[in-house]
Amino acid sequence: MKCLLVKAEGQQDWEFFYNNIEGFNYEPGYEYVIEVKKETIERPAADQSSIKYTLVKEVSKTQKTSDNLPQ
């Protein structure tokens, strides 16, 4: 399964992120800095996350190979 690798503000290490970010369209080969809104979903479906992520704004998009990615 493909997923995003993310770092929260102030975080050193990348983490696997399996949720969708509504309004965000990832393009391979770029590293993004984005701002997202995080909302709790009351009574999510059995196969649905209890958190909804929505793109607020794209701060930057840089073509590069990211450093320190997990194996």
JSON list of N, CA and C in Angstrom, two decimals:
[
{"chain": "A", "resi": 1, "resn": "MET", "atom": "N", "xyz": [0.84, -1.18, 0.00]},
{"chain": "A", "resi": 1, "resn": "MET", "atom": "CA", "xyz": [0.00, 0.00, 0.00]},
{"chain": "A", "resi": 1, "resn": "MET", "atom": "C", "xyz": [0.88, 1.24, 0.00]},
{"chain": "A", "resi": 2, "resn": "LYS", "atom": "N", "xyz": [0.60, 2.18, -0.89]},
{"chain": "A", "resi": 2, "resn": "LYS", "atom": "CA", "xyz": [1.36, 3.43, -0.92]},
{"chain": "A", "resi": 2, "resn": "LYS", "atom": "C", "xyz": [0.84, 4.36, 0.16]},
{"chain": "A", "resi": 3, "resn": "CYS", "atom": "N", "xyz": [1.76, 5.14, 0.72]},
{"chain": "A", "resi": 3, "resn": "CYS", "atom": "CA", "xyz": [1.37, 6.11, 1.74]},
{"chain": "A", "resi": 3, "resn": "CYS", "atom": "C", "xyz": [2.33, 7.30, 1.67]},
{"chain": "A", "resi": 4, "resn": "LEU", "atom": "N", "xyz": [1.97, 8.35, 2.39]},
{"chain": "A", "resi": 4, "resn": "LEU", "atom": "CA", "xyz": [2.85, 9.51, 2.47]},
{"chain": "A", "resi": 4, "resn": "LEU", "atom": "C", "xyz": [3.79, 9.32, 3.65]},
{"chain": "A", "resi": 5, "resn": "LEU", "atom": "N", "xyz": [4.93, 9.98, 3.59]},
{"chain": "A", "resi": 5, "resn": "LEU", "atom": "CA", "xyz": [5.83, 10.07, 4.74]},
{"chain": "A", "resi": 5, "resn": "LEU", "atom": "C", "xyz": [5.74, 11.51, 5.23]},
{"chain": "A", "resi": 6, "resn": "VAL", "atom": "N", "xyz": [5.51, 11.68, 6.52]},
{"chain": "A", "resi": 6, "resn": "VAL", "atom": "CA", "xyz": [5.28, 13.02, 7.06]},
{"chain": "A", "resi": 6, "resn": "VAL", "atom": "C", "xyz": [6.15, 13.28, 8.28]},
{"chain": "A", "resi": 7, "resn": "LYS", "atom": "N", "xyz": [6.36, 14.57, 8.52]},
{"chain": "A", "resi": 7, "resn": "LYS", "atom": "CA", "xyz": [6.99, 15.04, 9.75]},
{"chain": "A", "resi": 7, "resn": "LYS", "atom": "C", "xyz": [6.12, 16.18, 10.26]},
{"chain": "A", "resi": 8, "resn": "ALA", "atom": "N", "xyz": [5.69, 16.09, 11.49]},
{"chain": "A", "resi": 8, "resn": "ALA", "atom": "CA", "xyz": [4.94, 17.19, 12.10]},
{"chain": "A", "resi": 8, "resn": "ALA", "atom": "C", "xyz": [5.94, 18.29, 12.45]},
{"chain": "A", "resi": 9, "resn": "GLU", "atom": "N", "xyz": [5.45, 19.48, 12.64]},
{"chain": "A", "resi": 9, "resn": "GLU", "atom": "CA", "xyz": [6.31, 20.61, 12.96]},
{"chain": "A", "resi": 9, "resn": "GLU", "atom": "C", "xyz": [7.19, 20.29, 14.17]},
{"chain": "A", "resi": 10, "resn": "GLY", "atom": "N", "xyz": [8.50, 20.50, 14.02]},
{"chain": "A", "resi": 10, "resn": "GLY", "atom": "CA", "xyz": [9.45, 20.25, 15.09]},
{"chain": "A", "resi": 10, "resn": "GLY", "atom": "C", "xyz": [9.91, 18.81, 15.21]},
{"chain": "A", "resi": 11, "resn": "GLN", "atom": "N", "xyz": [9.39, 17.93, 14.40]},
{"chain": "A", "resi": 11, "resn": "GLN", "atom": "CA", "xyz": [9.73, 16.51, 14.45]},
{"chain": "A", "resi": 11, "resn": "GLN", "atom": "C", "xyz": [10.97, 16.24, 13.61]},
{"chain": "A", "resi": 12, "resn": "GLN", "atom": "N", "xyz": [11.84, 15.34, 14.06]},
{"chain": "A", "resi": 12, "resn": "GLN", "atom": "CA", "xyz": [13.06, 14.99, 13.35]},
{"chain": "A", "resi": 12, "resn": "GLN", "atom": "C", "xyz": [12.87, 13.84, 12.36]},
{"chain": "A", "resi": 13, "resn": "ASP", "atom": "N", "xyz": [12.09, 12.83, 12.75]},
{"chain": "A", "resi": 13, "resn": "ASP", "atom": "CA", "xyz": [11.97, 11.60, 11.97]},
{"chain": "A", "resi": 13, "resn": "ASP", "atom": "C", "xyz": [10.68, 11.57, 11.16]},
{"chain": "A", "resi": 14, "resn": "TRP", "atom": "N", "xyz": [10.75, 10.92, 9.99]},
{"chain": "A", "resi": 14, "resn": "TRP", "atom": "CA", "xyz": [9.59, 10.73, 9.13]},
{"chain": "A", "resi": 14, "resn": "TRP", "atom": "C", "xyz": [8.71, 9.63, 9.70]},
{"chain": "A", "resi": 15, "resn": "GLU", "atom": "N", "xyz": [7.40, 9.72, 9.48]},
{"chain": "A", "resi": 15, "resn": "GLU", "atom": "CA", "xyz": [6.44, 8.69, 9.89]},
{"chain": "A", "resi": 15, "resn": "GLU", "atom": "C", "xyz": [5.55, 8.34, 8.70]},
{"chain": "A", "resi": 16, "resn": "PHE", "atom": "N", "xyz": [5.08, 7.10, 8.66]},
{"chain": "A", "resi": 16, "resn": "PHE", "atom": "CA", "xyz": [4.16, 6.68, 7.62]},
{"chain": "A", "resi": 16, "resn": "PHE", "atom": "C", "xyz": [2.79, 7.29, 7.90]},
{"chain": "A", "resi": 17, "resn": "PHE", "atom": "N", "xyz": [2.12, 7.80, 6.85]},
{"chain": "A", "resi": 17, "resn": "PHE", "atom": "CA", "xyz": [0.81, 8.42, 6.98]},
{"chain": "A", "resi": 17, "resn": "PHE", "atom": "C", "xyz": [-0.12, 7.77, 5.97]},
{"chain": "A", "resi": 18, "resn": "TYR", "atom": "N", "xyz": [-1.09, 7.00, 6.45]},
{"chain": "A", "resi": 18, "resn": "TYR", "atom": "CA", "xyz": [-1.96, 6.22, 5.58]},
{"chain": "A", "resi": 18, "resn": "TYR", "atom": "C", "xyz": [-3.30, 6.89, 5.28]},
{"chain": "A", "resi": 19, "resn": "ASN", "atom": "N", "xyz": [-3.60, 8.00, 5.93]},
{"chain": "A", "resi": 19, "resn": "ASN", "atom": "CA", "xyz": [-4.88, 8.69, 5.70]},
{"chain": "A", "resi": 19, "resn": "ASN", "atom": "C", "xyz": [-4.81, 9.54, 4.44]},
{"chain": "A", "resi": 20, "resn": "ASN", "atom": "N", "xyz": [-5.96, 10.02, 4.03]},
{"chain": "A", "resi": 20, "resn": "ASN", "atom": "CA", "xyz": [-6.08, 10.93, 2.90]},
{"chain": "A", "resi": 20, "resn": "ASN", "atom": "C", "xyz": [-6.09, 12.36, 3.44]},
{"chain": "A", "resi": 21, "resn": "ILE", "atom": "N", "xyz": [-5.54, 13.30, 2.67]},
{"chain": "A", "resi": 21, "resn": "ILE", "atom": "CA", "xyz": [-5.63, 14.72, 3.01]},
{"chain": "A", "resi": 21, "resn": "ILE", "atom": "C", "xyz": [-6.51, 15.33, 1.93]},
{"chain": "A", "resi": 22, "resn": "GLU", "atom": "N", "xyz": [-7.73, 15.67, 2.30]},
{"chain": "A", "resi": 22, "resn": "GLU", "atom": "CA", "xyz": [-8.69, 16.20, 1.34]},
{"chain": "A", "resi": 22, "resn": "GLU", "atom": "C", "xyz": [-8.15, 17.49, 0.71]},
{"chain": "A", "resi": 23, "resn": "GLY", "atom": "N", "xyz": [-8.16, 17.54, -0.62]},
{"chain": "A", "resi": 23, "resn": "GLY", "atom": "CA", "xyz": [-7.70, 18.74, -1.34]},
{"chain": "A", "resi": 23, "resn": "GLY", "atom": "C", "xyz": [-6.22, 18.75, -1.67]},
{"chain": "A", "resi": 24, "resn": "PHE", "atom": "N", "xyz": [-5.47, 17.73, -1.21]},
{"chain": "A", "resi": 24, "resn": "PHE", "atom": "CA", "xyz": [-4.03, 17.66, -1.46]},
{"chain": "A", "resi": 24, "resn": "PHE", "atom": "C", "xyz": [-3.75, 16.61, -2.52]},
{"chain": "A", "resi": 25, "resn": "ASN", "atom": "N", "xyz": [-3.04, 17.00, -3.56]},
{"chain": "A", "resi": 25, "resn": "ASN", "atom": "CA", "xyz": [-2.67, 16.08, -4.64]},
{"chain": "A", "resi": 25, "resn": "ASN", "atom": "C", "xyz": [-1.16, 15.96, -4.69]},
{"chain": "A", "resi": 26, "resn": "TYR", "atom": "N", "xyz": [-0.63, 14.88, -4.13]},
{"chain": "A", "resi": 26, "resn": "TYR", "atom": "CA", "xyz": [0.80, 14.65, -4.09]},
{"chain": "A", "resi": 26, "resn": "TYR", "atom": "C", "xyz": [1.34, 14.36, -5.48]},
{"chain": "A", "resi": 27, "resn": "GLU", "atom": "N", "xyz": [2.49, 14.94, -5.78]},
{"chain": "A", "resi": 27, "resn": "GLU", "atom": "CA", "xyz": [3.19, 14.67, -7.04]},
{"chain": "A", "resi": 27, "resn": "GLU", "atom": "C", "xyz": [4.55, 14.07, -6.68]},
{"chain": "A", "resi": 28, "resn": "PRO", "atom": "N", "xyz": [4.85, 12.84, -7.11]},
{"chain": "A", "resi": 28, "resn": "PRO", "atom": "CA", "xyz": [6.12, 12.19, -6.78]},
{"chain": "A", "resi": 28, "resn": "PRO", "atom": "C", "xyz": [7.33, 13.04, -7.18]},
{"chain": "A", "resi": 29, "resn": "GLY", "atom": "N", "xyz": [8.39, 12.98, -6.35]},
{"chain": "A", "resi": 29, "resn": "GLY", "atom": "CA", "xyz": [9.61, 13.70, -6.63]},
{"chain": "A", "resi": 29, "resn": "GLY", "atom": "C", "xyz": [9.67, 15.08, -5.99]},
{"chain": "A", "resi": 30, "resn": "TYR", "atom": "N", "xyz": [8.64, 15.41, -5.22]},
{"chain": "A", "resi": 30, "resn": "TYR", "atom": "CA", "xyz": [8.59, 16.71, -4.55]},
{"chain": "A", "resi": 30, "resn": "TYR", "atom": "C", "xyz": [8.45, 16.53, -3.05]},
{"chain": "A", "resi": 31, "resn": "GLU", "atom": "N", "xyz": [8.99, 17.48, -2.32]},
{"chain": "A", "resi": 31, "resn": "GLU", "atom": "CA", "xyz": [8.80, 17.55, -0.88]},
{"chain": "A", "resi": 31, "resn": "GLU", "atom": "C", "xyz": [7.94, 18.79, -0.62]},
{"chain": "A", "resi": 32, "resn": "TYR", "atom": "N", "xyz": [6.89, 18.60, 0.16]},
{"chain": "A", "resi": 32, "resn": "TYR", "atom": "CA", "xyz": [5.94, 19.67, 0.42]},
{"chain": "A", "resi": 32, "resn": "TYR", "atom": "C", "xyz": [6.00, 20.12, 1.87]},
{"chain": "A", "resi": 33, "resn": "VAL", "atom": "N", "xyz": [5.70, 21.37, 2.10]},
{"chain": "A", "resi": 33, "resn": "VAL", "atom": "CA", "xyz": [5.36, 21.87, 3.42]},
{"chain": "A", "resi": 33, "resn": "VAL", "atom": "C", "xyz": [3.92, 22.33, 3.27]},
{"chain": "A", "resi": 34, "resn": "ILE", "atom": "N", "xyz": [3.03, 21.71, 4.05]},
{"chain": "A", "resi": 34, "resn": "ILE", "atom": "CA", "xyz": [1.61, 22.05, 3.95]},
{"chain": "A", "resi": 34, "resn": "ILE", "atom": "C", "xyz": [1.04, 22.32, 5.34]},
{"chain": "A", "resi": 35, "resn": "GLU", "atom": "N", "xyz": [-0.05, 23.04, 5.34]},
{"chain": "A", "resi": 35, "resn": "GLU", "atom": "CA", "xyz": [-0.80, 23.27, 6.57]},
{"chain": "A", "resi": 35, "resn": "GLU", "atom": "C", "xyz": [-2.12, 22.53, 6.42]},
{"chain": "A", "resi": 36, "resn": "VAL", "atom": "N", "xyz": [-2.48, 21.73, 7.42]},
{"chain": "A", "resi": 36, "resn": "VAL", "atom": "CA", "xyz": [-3.71, 20.96, 7.36]},
{"chain": "A", "resi": 36, "resn": "VAL", "atom": "C", "xyz": [-4.59, 21.23, 8.57]},
{"chain": "A", "resi": 37, "resn": "LYS", "atom": "N", "xyz": [-5.88, 21.04, 8.36]},
{"chain": "A", "resi": 37, "resn": "LYS", "atom": "CA", "xyz": [-6.84, 21.12, 9.45]},
{"chain": "A", "resi": 37, "resn": "LYS", "atom": "C", "xyz": [-7.18, 19.69, 9.83]},
{"chain": "A", "resi": 38, "resn": "LYS", "atom": "N", "xyz": [-7.19, 19.41, 11.12]},
{"chain": "A", "resi": 38, "resn": "LYS", "atom": "CA", "xyz": [-7.45, 18.07, 11.64]},
{"chain": "A", "resi": 38, "resn": "LYS", "atom": "C", "xyz": [-8.76, 18.11, 12.42]},
{"chain": "A", "resi": 39, "resn": "GLU", "atom": "N", "xyz": [-9.73, 17.27, 12.01]},
{"chain": "A", "resi": 39, "resn": "GLU", "atom": "CA", "xyz": [-11.04, 17.23, 12.66]},
{"chain": "A", "resi": 39, "resn": "GLU", "atom": "C", "xyz": [-11.36, 15.81, 13.12]},
{"chain": "A", "resi": 40, "resn": "THR", "atom": "N", "xyz": [-11.99, 15.69, 14.26]},
{"chain": "A", "resi": 40, "resn": "THR", "atom": "CA", "xyz": [-12.42, 14.39, 14.76]},
{"chain": "A", "resi": 40, "resn": "THR", "atom": "C", "xyz": [-13.79, 14.08, 14.16]},
{"chain": "A", "resi": 41, "resn": "ILE", "atom": "N", "xyz": [-13.94, 12.87, 13.66]},
{"chain": "A", "resi": 41, "resn": "ILE", "atom": "CA", "xyz": [-15.21, 12.41, 13.09]},
{"chain": "A", "resi": 41, "resn": "ILE", "atom": "C", "xyz": [-15.94, 11.60, 14.15]},
{"chain": "A", "resi": 42, "resn": "GLU", "atom": "N", "xyz": [-17.14, 12.04, 14.48]},
{"chain": "A", "resi": 42, "resn": "GLU", "atom": "CA", "xyz": [-17.95, 11.28, 15.43]},
{"chain": "A", "resi": 42, "resn": "GLU", "atom": "C", "xyz": [-18.60, 10.13, 14.70]},
{"chain": "A", "resi": 43, "resn": "ARG", "atom": "N", "xyz": [-18.56, 8.97, 15.26]},
{"chain": "A", "resi": 43, "resn": "ARG", "atom": "CA", "xyz": [-19.15, 7.75, 14.71]},
{"chain": "A", "resi": 43, "resn": "ARG", "atom": "C", "xyz": [-18.68, 7.44, 13.29]},
{"chain": "A", "resi": 44, "resn": "PRO", "atom": "N", "xyz": [-17.37, 7.26, 13.09]},
{"chain": "A", "resi": 44, "resn": "PRO", "atom": "CA", "xyz": [-16.90, 6.90, 11.74]},
{"chain": "A", "resi": 44, "resn": "PRO", "atom": "C", "xyz": [-17.34, 5.48, 11.37]},
{"chain": "A", "resi": 45, "resn": "ALA", "atom": "N", "xyz": [-17.40, 5.20, 10.09]},
{"chain": "A", "resi": 45, "resn": "ALA", "atom": "CA", "xyz": [-17.70, 3.84, 9.63]},
{"chain": "A", "resi": 45, "resn": "ALA", "atom": "C", "xyz": [-16.60, 2.90, 10.14]},
{"chain": "A", "resi": 46, "resn": "ALA", "atom": "N", "xyz": [-16.89, 1.63, 10.17]},
{"chain": "A", "resi": 46, "resn": "ALA", "atom": "CA", "xyz": [-15.95, 0.64, 10.73]},
{"chain": "A", "resi": 46, "resn": "ALA", "atom": "C", "xyz": [-14.60, 0.67, 10.04]},
{"chain": "A", "resi": 47, "resn": "ASP", "atom": "N", "xyz": [-14.55, 0.95, 8.75]},
{"chain": "A", "resi": 47, "resn": "ASP", "atom": "CA", "xyz": [-13.28, 0.97, 8.02]},
{"chain": "A", "resi": 47, "resn": "ASP", "atom": "C", "xyz": [-12.76, 2.38, 7.76]},
{"chain": "A", "resi": 48, "resn": "GLN", "atom": "N", "xyz": [-13.30, 3.37, 8.47]},
{"chain": "A", "resi": 48, "resn": "GLN", "atom": "CA", "xyz": [-12.94, 4.76, 8.28]},
{"chain": "A", "resi": 48, "resn": "GLN", "atom": "C", "xyz": [-12.14, 5.28, 9.47]},
{"chain": "A", "resi": 49, "resn": "SER", "atom": "N", "xyz": [-11.22, 6.20, 9.22]},
{"chain": "A", "resi": 49, "resn": "SER", "atom": "CA", "xyz": [-10.45, 6.83, 10.28]},
{"chain": "A", "resi": 49, "resn": "SER", "atom": "C", "xyz": [-11.36, 7.74, 11.10]},
{"chain": "A", "resi": 50, "resn": "SER", "atom": "N", "xyz": [-11.02, 7.93, 12.35]},
{"chain": "A", "resi": 50, "resn": "SER", "atom": "CA", "xyz": [-11.79, 8.84, 13.21]},
{"chain": "A", "resi": 50, "resn": "SER", "atom": "C", "xyz": [-11.30, 10.28, 13.08]},
{"chain": "A", "resi": 51, "resn": "ILE", "atom": "N", "xyz": [-10.30, 10.48, 12.21]},
{"chain": "A", "resi": 51, "resn": "ILE", "atom": "CA", "xyz": [-9.74, 11.83, 12.00]},
{"chain": "A", "resi": 51, "resn": "ILE", "atom": "C", "xyz": [-9.80, 12.18, 10.52]},
{"chain": "A", "resi": 52, "resn": "LYS", "atom": "N", "xyz": [-10.26, 13.39, 10.22]},
{"chain": "A", "resi": 52, "resn": "LYS", "atom": "CA", "xyz": [-10.32, 13.88, 8.84]},
{"chain": "A", "resi": 52, "resn": "LYS", "atom": "C", "xyz": [-9.27, 14.99, 8.70]},
{"chain": "A", "resi": 53, "resn": "TYR", "atom": "N", "xyz": [-8.46, 14.89, 7.65]},
{"chain": "A", "resi": 53, "resn": "TYR", "atom": "CA", "xyz": [-7.43, 15.89, 7.37]},
{"chain": "A", "resi": 53, "resn": "TYR", "atom": "C", "xyz": [-7.83, 16.65, 6.11]},
{"chain": "A", "resi": 54, "resn": "THR", "atom": "N", "xyz": [-7.75, 17.98, 6.17]},
{"chain": "A", "resi": 54, "resn": "THR", "atom": "CA", "xyz": [-8.09, 18.82, 5.03]},
{"chain": "A", "resi": 54, "resn": "THR", "atom": "C", "xyz": [-6.96, 19.82, 4.80]},
{"chain": "A", "resi": 55, "resn": "LEU", "atom": "N", "xyz": [-6.55, 19.96, 3.53]},
{"chain": "A", "resi": 55, "resn": "LEU", "atom": "CA", "xyz": [-5.51, 20.92, 3.18]},
{"chain": "A", "resi": 55, "resn": "LEU", "atom": "C", "xyz": [-6.00, 22.34, 3.43]},
{"chain": "A", "resi": 56, "resn": "VAL", "atom": "N", "xyz": [-5.23, 23.12, 4.17]},
{"chain": "A", "resi": 56, "resn": "VAL", "atom": "CA", "xyz": [-5.53, 24.54, 4.39]},
{"chain": "A", "resi": 56, "resn": "VAL", "atom": "C", "xyz": [-4.76, 25.35, 3.37]},
{"chain": "A", "resi": 57, "resn": "LYS", "atom": "N", "xyz": [-3.42, 25.07, 3.28]},
{"chain": "A", "resi": 57, "resn": "LYS", "atom": "CA", "xyz": [-2.62, 25.74, 2.25]},
{"chain": "A", "resi": 57, "resn": "LYS", "atom": "C", "xyz": [-1.32, 24.99, 2.02]},
{"chain": "A", "resi": 58, "resn": "GLU", "atom": "N", "xyz": [-0.81, 25.14, 0.80]},
{"chain": "A", "resi": 58, "resn": "GLU", "atom": "CA", "xyz": [0.49, 24.59, 0.43]},
{"chain": "A", "resi": 58, "resn": "GLU", "atom": "C", "xyz": [1.50, 25.71, 0.64]},
{"chain": "A", "resi": 59, "resn": "VAL", "atom": "N", "xyz": [2.38, 25.52, 1.62]},
{"chain": "A", "resi": 59, "resn": "VAL", "atom": "CA", "xyz": [3.38, 26.54, 1.95]},
{"chain": "A", "resi": 59, "resn": "VAL", "atom": "C", "xyz": [4.52, 26.51, 0.95]},
{"chain": "A", "resi": 60, "resn": "SER", "atom": "N", "xyz": [5.00, 25.30, 0.62]},
{"chain": "A", "resi": 60, "resn": "SER", "atom": "CA", "xyz": [6.07, 25.18, -0.37]},
{"chain": "A", "resi": 60, "resn": "SER", "atom": "C", "xyz": [6.03, 23.81, -1.04]},
{"chain": "A", "resi": 61, "resn": "LYS", "atom": "N", "xyz": [6.62, 23.76, -2.23]},
{"chain": "A", "resi": 61, "resn": "LYS", "atom": "CA", "xyz": [6.73, 22.53, -3.01]},
{"chain": "A", "resi": 61, "resn": "LYS", "atom": "C", "xyz": [8.10, 22.58, -3.67]},
{"chain": "A", "resi": 62, "resn": "THR", "atom": "N", "xyz": [9.00, 21.66, -3.26]},
{"chain": "A", "resi": 62, "resn": "THR", "atom": "CA", "xyz": [10.38, 21.67, -3.73]},
{"chain": "A", "resi": 62, "resn": "THR", "atom": "C", "xyz": [10.71, 20.34, -4.39]},
{"chain": "A", "resi": 63, "resn": "GLN", "atom": "N", "xyz": [11.25, 20.40, -5.61]},
{"chain": "A", "resi": 63, "resn": "GLN", "atom": "CA", "xyz": [11.65, 19.17, -6.28]},
{"chain": "A", "resi": 63, "resn": "GLN", "atom": "C", "xyz": [12.96, 18.70, -5.65]},
{"chain": "A", "resi": 64, "resn": "LYS", "atom": "N", "xyz": [12.92, 17.52, -5.03]},
{"chain": "A", "resi": 64, "resn": "LYS", "atom": "CA", "xyz": [14.12, 17.01, -4.36]},
{"chain": "A", "resi": 64, "resn": "LYS", "atom": "C", "xyz": [13.91, 15.58, -3.89]},
{"chain": "A", "resi": 65, "resn": "THR", "atom": "N", "xyz": [14.98, 14.96, -3.46]},
{"chain": "A", "resi": 65, "resn": "THR", "atom": "CA", "xyz": [14.95, 13.67, -2.80]},
{"chain": "A", "resi": 65, "resn": "THR", "atom": "C", "xyz": [15.09, 13.97, -1.31]},
{"chain": "A", "resi": 66, "resn": "SER", "atom": "N", "xyz": [14.13, 13.56, -0.53]},
{"chain": "A", "resi": 66, "resn": "SER", "atom": "CA", "xyz": [14.12, 13.87, 0.89]},
{"chain": "A", "resi": 66, "resn": "SER", "atom": "C", "xyz": [15.18, 13.10, 1.65]},
{"chain": "A", "resi": 67, "resn": "ASP", "atom": "N", "xyz": [15.65, 13.66, 2.72]},
{"chain": "A", "resi": 67, "resn": "ASP", "atom": "CA", "xyz": [16.69, 13.06, 3.56]},
{"chain": "A", "resi": 67, "resn": "ASP", "atom": "C", "xyz": [16.08, 12.22, 4.69]},
{"chain": "A", "resi": 68, "resn": "ASN", "atom": "N", "xyz": [16.83, 11.22, 5.11]},
{"chain": "A", "resi": 68, "resn": "ASN", "atom": "CA", "xyz": [16.50, 10.40, 6.28]},
{"chain": "A", "resi": 68, "resn": "ASN", "atom": "C", "xyz": [15.16, 9.68, 6.19]},
{"chain": "A", "resi": 69, "resn": "LEU", "atom": "N", "xyz": [14.82, 9.19, 4.99]},
{"chain": "A", "resi": 69, "resn": "LEU", "atom": "CA", "xyz": [13.57, 8.46, 4.83]},
{"chain": "A", "resi": 69, "resn": "LEU", "atom": "C", "xyz": [13.68, 7.08, 5.45]},
{"chain": "A", "resi": 70, "resn": "PRO", "atom": "N", "xyz": [12.60, 6.58, 6.07]},
{"chain": "A", "resi": 70, "resn": "PRO", "atom": "CA", "xyz": [12.65, 5.22, 6.63]},
{"chain": "A", "resi": 70, "resn": "PRO", "atom": "C", "xyz": [12.73, 4.18, 5.53]},
{"chain": "A", "resi": 71, "resn": "GLN", "atom": "N", "xyz": [13.30, 3.04, 5.84]},
{"chain": "A", "resi": 71, "resn": "GLN", "atom": "CA", "xyz": [13.47, 1.95, 4.87]},
{"chain": "A", "resi": 71, "resn": "GLN", "atom": "C", "xyz": [12.18, 1.22, 4.65]}
]
